[in-house]
Tab-separated table of C-alpha atoms in Angstrom:
chain	number	residue	atom	x	y	z
F	100	MET	CA	-174.001	-9.893	13.701
F	101	PRO	CA	-173.041	-6.548	11.821
F	102	ILE	CA	-171.151	-4.146	13.202
F	103	ARG	CA	-172.555	-1.823	15.003
F	104	VAL	CA	-171.251	1.505	13.917
F	105	MET	CA	-172.124	5.479	15.937
F	106	LEU	CA	-171.435	8.460	14.136
F	107	VAL	CA	-170.723	11.180	16.464
F	108	ASP	CA	-169.431	14.389	14.071
F	109	ASP	CA	-171.670	18.275	14.596
F	110	GLN	CA	-171.181	18.555	10.723
F	111	VAL	CA	-174.013	16.633	8.894
F	112	LEU	CA	-172.780	16.025	5.668
F	113	LEU	CA	-170.214	13.853	7.123
F	114	ARG	CA	-172.216	11.972	8.706
F	115	THR	CA	-174.221	11.346	5.498
F	116	GLY	CA	-170.808	10.148	4.003
F	117	PHE	CA	-169.813	8.458	6.336
F	118	ARG	CA	-173.323	6.713	7.030
F	119	MET	CA	-173.380	5.857	2.709
F	120	VAL	CA	-169.397	4.222	2.963
F	121	LEU	CA	-170.946	1.638	5.643
F	122	ALA	CA	-174.929	1.434	4.790
F	123	ALA	CA	-173.325	-0.427	1.598
F	124	GLN	CA	-170.840	-3.245	4.235
F	125	PRO	CA	-173.075	-6.023	4.896
F	126	ASP	CA	-171.165	-6.807	7.873
F	127	MET	CA	-171.855	-2.820	8.769
F	128	GLU	CA	-174.345	-1.054	10.370
F	129	VAL	CA	-175.135	2.657	12.063
F	130	VAL	CA	-177.279	1.959	14.548
F	131	ALA	CA	-176.606	5.716	15.599
F	132	GLU	CA	-175.915	9.463	15.274
F	133	ALA	CA	-174.747	12.470	17.572
F	134	GLY	CA	-173.978	16.150	16.607
F	135	ASP	CA	-172.553	16.181	19.937
F	136	GLY	CA	-170.200	14.854	23.041
F	137	VAL	CA	-173.383	15.148	25.485
F	138	GLU	CA	-176.116	13.864	23.203
F	139	ALA	CA	-173.283	10.737	22.215
F	140	LEU	CA	-173.651	9.861	26.163
F	141	GLN	CA	-177.128	10.030	25.900
F	142	VAL	CA	-177.771	7.549	22.726
F	143	LEU	CA	-175.524	5.361	24.476
F	144	ARG	CA	-177.261	4.677	27.077
F	145	SER	CA	-179.754	3.154	25.108
F	146	THR	CA	-178.234	1.895	22.022
F	147	ALA	CA	-175.651	-0.992	21.851
F	148	VAL	CA	-172.804	0.483	19.887
F	149	ASP	CA	-169.329	-1.667	18.774
F	150	VAL	CA	-167.128	0.905	17.307
F	151	VAL	CA	-167.921	4.467	17.751
F	152	LEU	CA	-166.084	7.432	15.044
F	153	MET	CA	-165.578	9.794	17.435
F	154	ASP	CA	-164.777	14.024	15.685
F	155	VAL	CA	-162.976	15.693	18.309
F	156	ARG	CA	-164.223	19.409	18.160
F	157	MET	CA	-167.433	19.531	18.606
F	158	PRO	CA	-169.775	22.524	20.181
F	159	LYS	CA	-171.366	21.130	24.293
F	160	LEU	CA	-168.709	18.537	24.762
F	161	ASP	CA	-166.035	17.569	22.816
F	162	GLY	CA	-164.750	13.909	21.429
F	163	VAL	CA	-161.886	14.149	23.732
F	164	GLU	CA	-163.567	14.437	26.944
F	165	THR	CA	-166.603	12.006	25.557
F	166	THR	CA	-164.154	9.766	24.898
F	167	ARG	CA	-162.476	9.075	28.296
F	168	ARG	CA	-166.712	8.937	29.500
F	169	ILE	CA	-167.284	6.541	27.501
F	170	CYS	CA	-164.051	4.307	28.246
F	171	SER	CA	-164.635	4.908	32.021
F	172	GLU	CA	-167.713	2.694	31.082
F	173	PRO	CA	-168.001	-0.749	31.659
F	174	ASP	CA	-166.974	-3.054	28.401
F	175	PRO	CA	-167.301	-0.483	26.442
F	176	PRO	CA	-167.630	0.373	22.521
F	177	LYS	CA	-164.285	1.268	20.346
F	178	VAL	CA	-163.997	4.787	20.123
F	179	LEU	CA	-162.337	6.140	16.491
F	180	ILE	CA	-160.677	9.508	16.722
F	181	LEU	CA	-161.789	11.502	13.670
F	182	THR	CA	-158.953	14.218	13.084
F	183	THR	CA	-158.826	17.271	10.281
F	184	PHE	CA	-154.967	17.069	10.685
F	185	ASP	CA	-152.252	14.658	10.975
F	186	LEU	CA	-149.855	14.553	14.818
F	187	ASP	CA	-153.243	17.112	15.335
F	188	GLU	CA	-153.284	17.171	19.784
F	189	TYR	CA	-156.581	16.247	20.095
F	190	ALA	CA	-155.050	13.014	18.440
F	191	PHE	CA	-152.903	12.841	21.122
F	192	SER	CA	-156.062	13.311	23.879
F	193	GLY	CA	-157.642	10.657	22.018
F	194	LEU	CA	-155.244	8.160	23.262
F	195	LYS	CA	-154.523	8.830	26.340
F	196	ALA	CA	-158.864	9.296	26.987
F	197	GLY	CA	-158.937	5.569	26.000
F	198	ALA	CA	-159.053	5.794	22.087
F	199	SER	CA	-158.192	2.977	20.033
F	200	GLY	CA	-156.755	4.807	16.902
F	201	PHE	CA	-157.146	7.920	15.686
F	202	MET	CA	-157.894	8.461	11.746
F	203	LEU	CA	-157.726	11.664	9.350
F	204	LYS	CA	-161.796	12.889	8.251
F	205	ASP	CA	-160.052	12.403	4.329
F	206	VAL	CA	-159.797	9.075	4.964
F	207	PRO	CA	-159.674	6.609	2.479
F	208	PRO	CA	-162.927	4.518	2.028
F	209	GLY	CA	-161.118	1.291	1.627
F	210	GLU	CA	-158.814	2.795	5.118
F	211	LEU	CA	-161.469	2.912	6.593
F	212	LEU	CA	-163.742	-0.110	6.476
F	213	THR	CA	-160.976	-1.454	7.370
F	214	ALA	CA	-159.749	0.578	10.464
F	215	ILE	CA	-163.979	-0.485	11.720
F	216	ARG	CA	-163.272	-4.082	11.517
F	217	SER	CA	-159.348	-4.283	13.227
F	218	VAL	CA	-160.983	-1.724	16.310
F	219	HIS	CA	-163.657	-4.469	16.659
F	220	SER	CA	-161.563	-7.546	16.443
F	221	GLY	CA	-159.598	-5.790	19.428
F	222	ASP	CA	-157.018	-4.118	17.851
F	223	ALA	CA	-155.533	-0.732	17.660
F	224	VAL	CA	-155.667	1.177	14.057
F	225	VAL	CA	-152.358	4.048	14.745
F	226	ALA	CA	-149.141	2.064	14.304
F	227	PRO	CA	-146.733	2.551	16.953
F	228	SER	CA	-144.653	4.264	15.608
F	229	THR	CA	-146.924	7.037	14.511
F	230	THR	CA	-148.553	6.866	18.261
F	231	ARG	CA	-144.679	7.676	18.734
F	232	ARG	CA	-144.365	10.437	16.446
F	233	LEU	CA	-147.252	11.403	17.994
F	234	LEU	CA	-146.050	11.356	21.658
F	235	ASP	CA	-142.495	13.021	20.594
F	236	ARG	CA	-144.172	15.953	19.503
F	237	PHE	CA	-146.089	16.627	22.089
F	238	ALA	CA	-144.183	14.510	24.850
F	239	PRO	CA	-143.820	18.465	26.944
F	240	MET	CA	-147.372	17.438	27.668
F	241	LEU	CA	-146.508	14.759	29.705
F	242	PRO	CA	-145.395	15.034	33.862
F	243	SER	CA	-142.136	15.640	33.977
F	244	GLY	CA	-140.710	11.696	36.137
F	245	GLY	CA	-143.649	10.171	34.969
F	246	LYS	CA	-146.746	9.254	36.693
F	247	GLU	CA	-145.685	7.519	40.633
F	248	PRO	CA	-148.297	4.831	40.918
F	249	GLN	CA	-147.486	3.526	36.930
F	250	ARG	CA	-144.415	3.770	37.950
F	251	LYS	CA	-144.816	0.913	40.117
F	252	GLU	CA	-146.977	-1.271	37.970
F	253	LEU	CA	-143.705	-1.866	36.317
F	254	GLU	CA	-141.922	-3.002	39.004
F	255	ARG	CA	-144.978	-6.134	37.975
F	256	LEU	CA	-142.924	-6.859	34.575
F	257	THR	CA	-140.677	-9.289	34.081
F	258	ASP	CA	-136.836	-7.866	32.083
F	259	ARG	CA	-137.786	-9.321	29.534
F	260	GLU	CA	-141.492	-7.699	29.217
F	261	ARG	CA	-139.793	-4.639	30.496
F	262	GLU	CA	-137.116	-4.722	27.756
F	263	VAL	CA	-140.198	-5.754	24.522
F	264	MET	CA	-142.762	-2.747	26.193
F	265	MET	CA	-139.470	-0.514	25.554
F	266	LEU	CA	-138.975	-2.380	21.712
F	267	VAL	CA	-143.152	-1.934	21.174
F	268	ALA	CA	-143.084	1.692	22.604
F	269	GLN	CA	-139.845	2.488	19.863
F	270	GLY	CA	-142.435	1.746	17.319
F	271	LEU	CA	-141.192	-2.253	16.973
F	272	SER	CA	-143.763	-5.489	15.225
F	273	ASN	CA	-143.554	-8.426	17.042
F	274	GLY	CA	-141.310	-9.555	13.705
F	275	GLU	CA	-138.830	-7.188	14.279
F	276	ILE	CA	-138.467	-7.644	18.165
F	277	ALA	CA	-138.414	-11.651	17.705
F	278	ALA	CA	-135.391	-10.257	15.100
F	279	ARG	CA	-133.667	-8.009	17.690
F	280	LEU	CA	-134.143	-10.072	20.692
F	281	VAL	CA	-133.950	-13.646	19.065
F	282	LEU	CA	-137.307	-15.090	20.209
F	283	SER	CA	-139.553	-16.496	17.884
F	284	GLU	CA	-142.362	-14.689	17.014
F	285	ALA	CA	-145.102	-15.951	18.769
F	286	THR	CA	-142.703	-15.920	22.075
F	287	VAL	CA	-142.839	-11.824	21.423
F	288	LYS	CA	-147.219	-12.283	21.239
F	289	THR	CA	-147.100	-13.454	24.690
F	290	HIS	CA	-145.056	-10.786	26.034
F	291	VAL	CA	-147.162	-8.278	24.845
F	292	GLY	CA	-149.839	-10.249	26.123
F	293	ARG	CA	-148.768	-10.626	29.111
F	294	ILE	CA	-147.714	-7.106	29.060
F	295	LEU	CA	-151.546	-5.969	28.819
F	296	THR	CA	-153.122	-8.201	31.206
F	297	LYS	CA	-149.924	-6.967	33.700
F	298	LEU	CA	-150.545	-3.828	33.319
F	299	GLY	CA	-154.532	-3.656	32.474
F	300	LEU	CA	-153.898	-2.132	29.045
F	301	ARG	CA	-156.175	-2.859	25.641
F	302	ASP	CA	-153.671	-2.426	23.381
F	303	ARG	CA	-150.754	-1.296	21.958
F	304	VAL	CA	-151.038	2.283	21.745
F	305	GLN	CA	-151.791	2.411	24.764
F	306	VAL	CA	-148.549	0.273	26.004
F	307	VAL	CA	-146.930	3.394	24.435
F	308	VAL	CA	-148.713	6.074	25.916
F	309	LEU	CA	-147.976	4.548	29.136
F	310	ALA	CA	-144.224	4.069	28.157
F	311	TYR	CA	-144.055	7.517	28.014
F	312	GLU	CA	-145.794	8.664	30.917
F	313	THR	CA	-143.772	6.945	32.792
F	314	GLY	CA	-140.415	7.768	30.843
F	315	LEU	CA	-139.889	4.557	30.193
F	316	VAL	CA	-139.200	6.070	26.982
F	317	ARG	CA	-138.668	9.572	26.739
F	318	ALA	CA	-139.271	11.757	23.506
F	319	GLY	CA	-136.965	10.021	20.671
F	320	GLY	CA	-137.915	6.769	21.095
F	321	GLN	CA	-135.214	6.034	23.476
F	322	GLY	CA	-135.184	4.241	26.192
């Protein structure tokens, strides 16, 4: 079954370009389009979608709030934020709102297609190190001292899981974490899975965001 994609952008020409690229793929299908967030939410009520390509700067309802509303629904589609500038504050807000990653609008077609497939399979398409740089830049926007309810959630983790979470938040891959802690990569993957389950997180991007919000990792990547 093809990956069902929705395009949300107020620029018709941009949607047309994306649609042409996606239409050439045997495993993808553009099933819906919208020119703003309000229209997108209306369309999603009656259309089954797997992945949403979401612009951030739109009239009526911007992409960040639209993403937040989509991700608050049960079994929501994955959302990829589209931004004009790398490390845009909108991308930061989009990740916090529940997006599985962000991409630049001028991304090469091949990278866009890979990202859609990755998100659909349950992966995040923003490297943790890129997310960390994003959060370092906008760390002043985070509440000082972290959110107490979320800090209490961290108490559910074992010492080893907290250690793994801190390294994930610092941008290390499973292989790098395994080398650092002298563990097998399979063991690290198991720890990451348990962290996601215990904290109710969807992917590594959300691990990084939560680590910053709770103060487990501070700006600059230091724990």
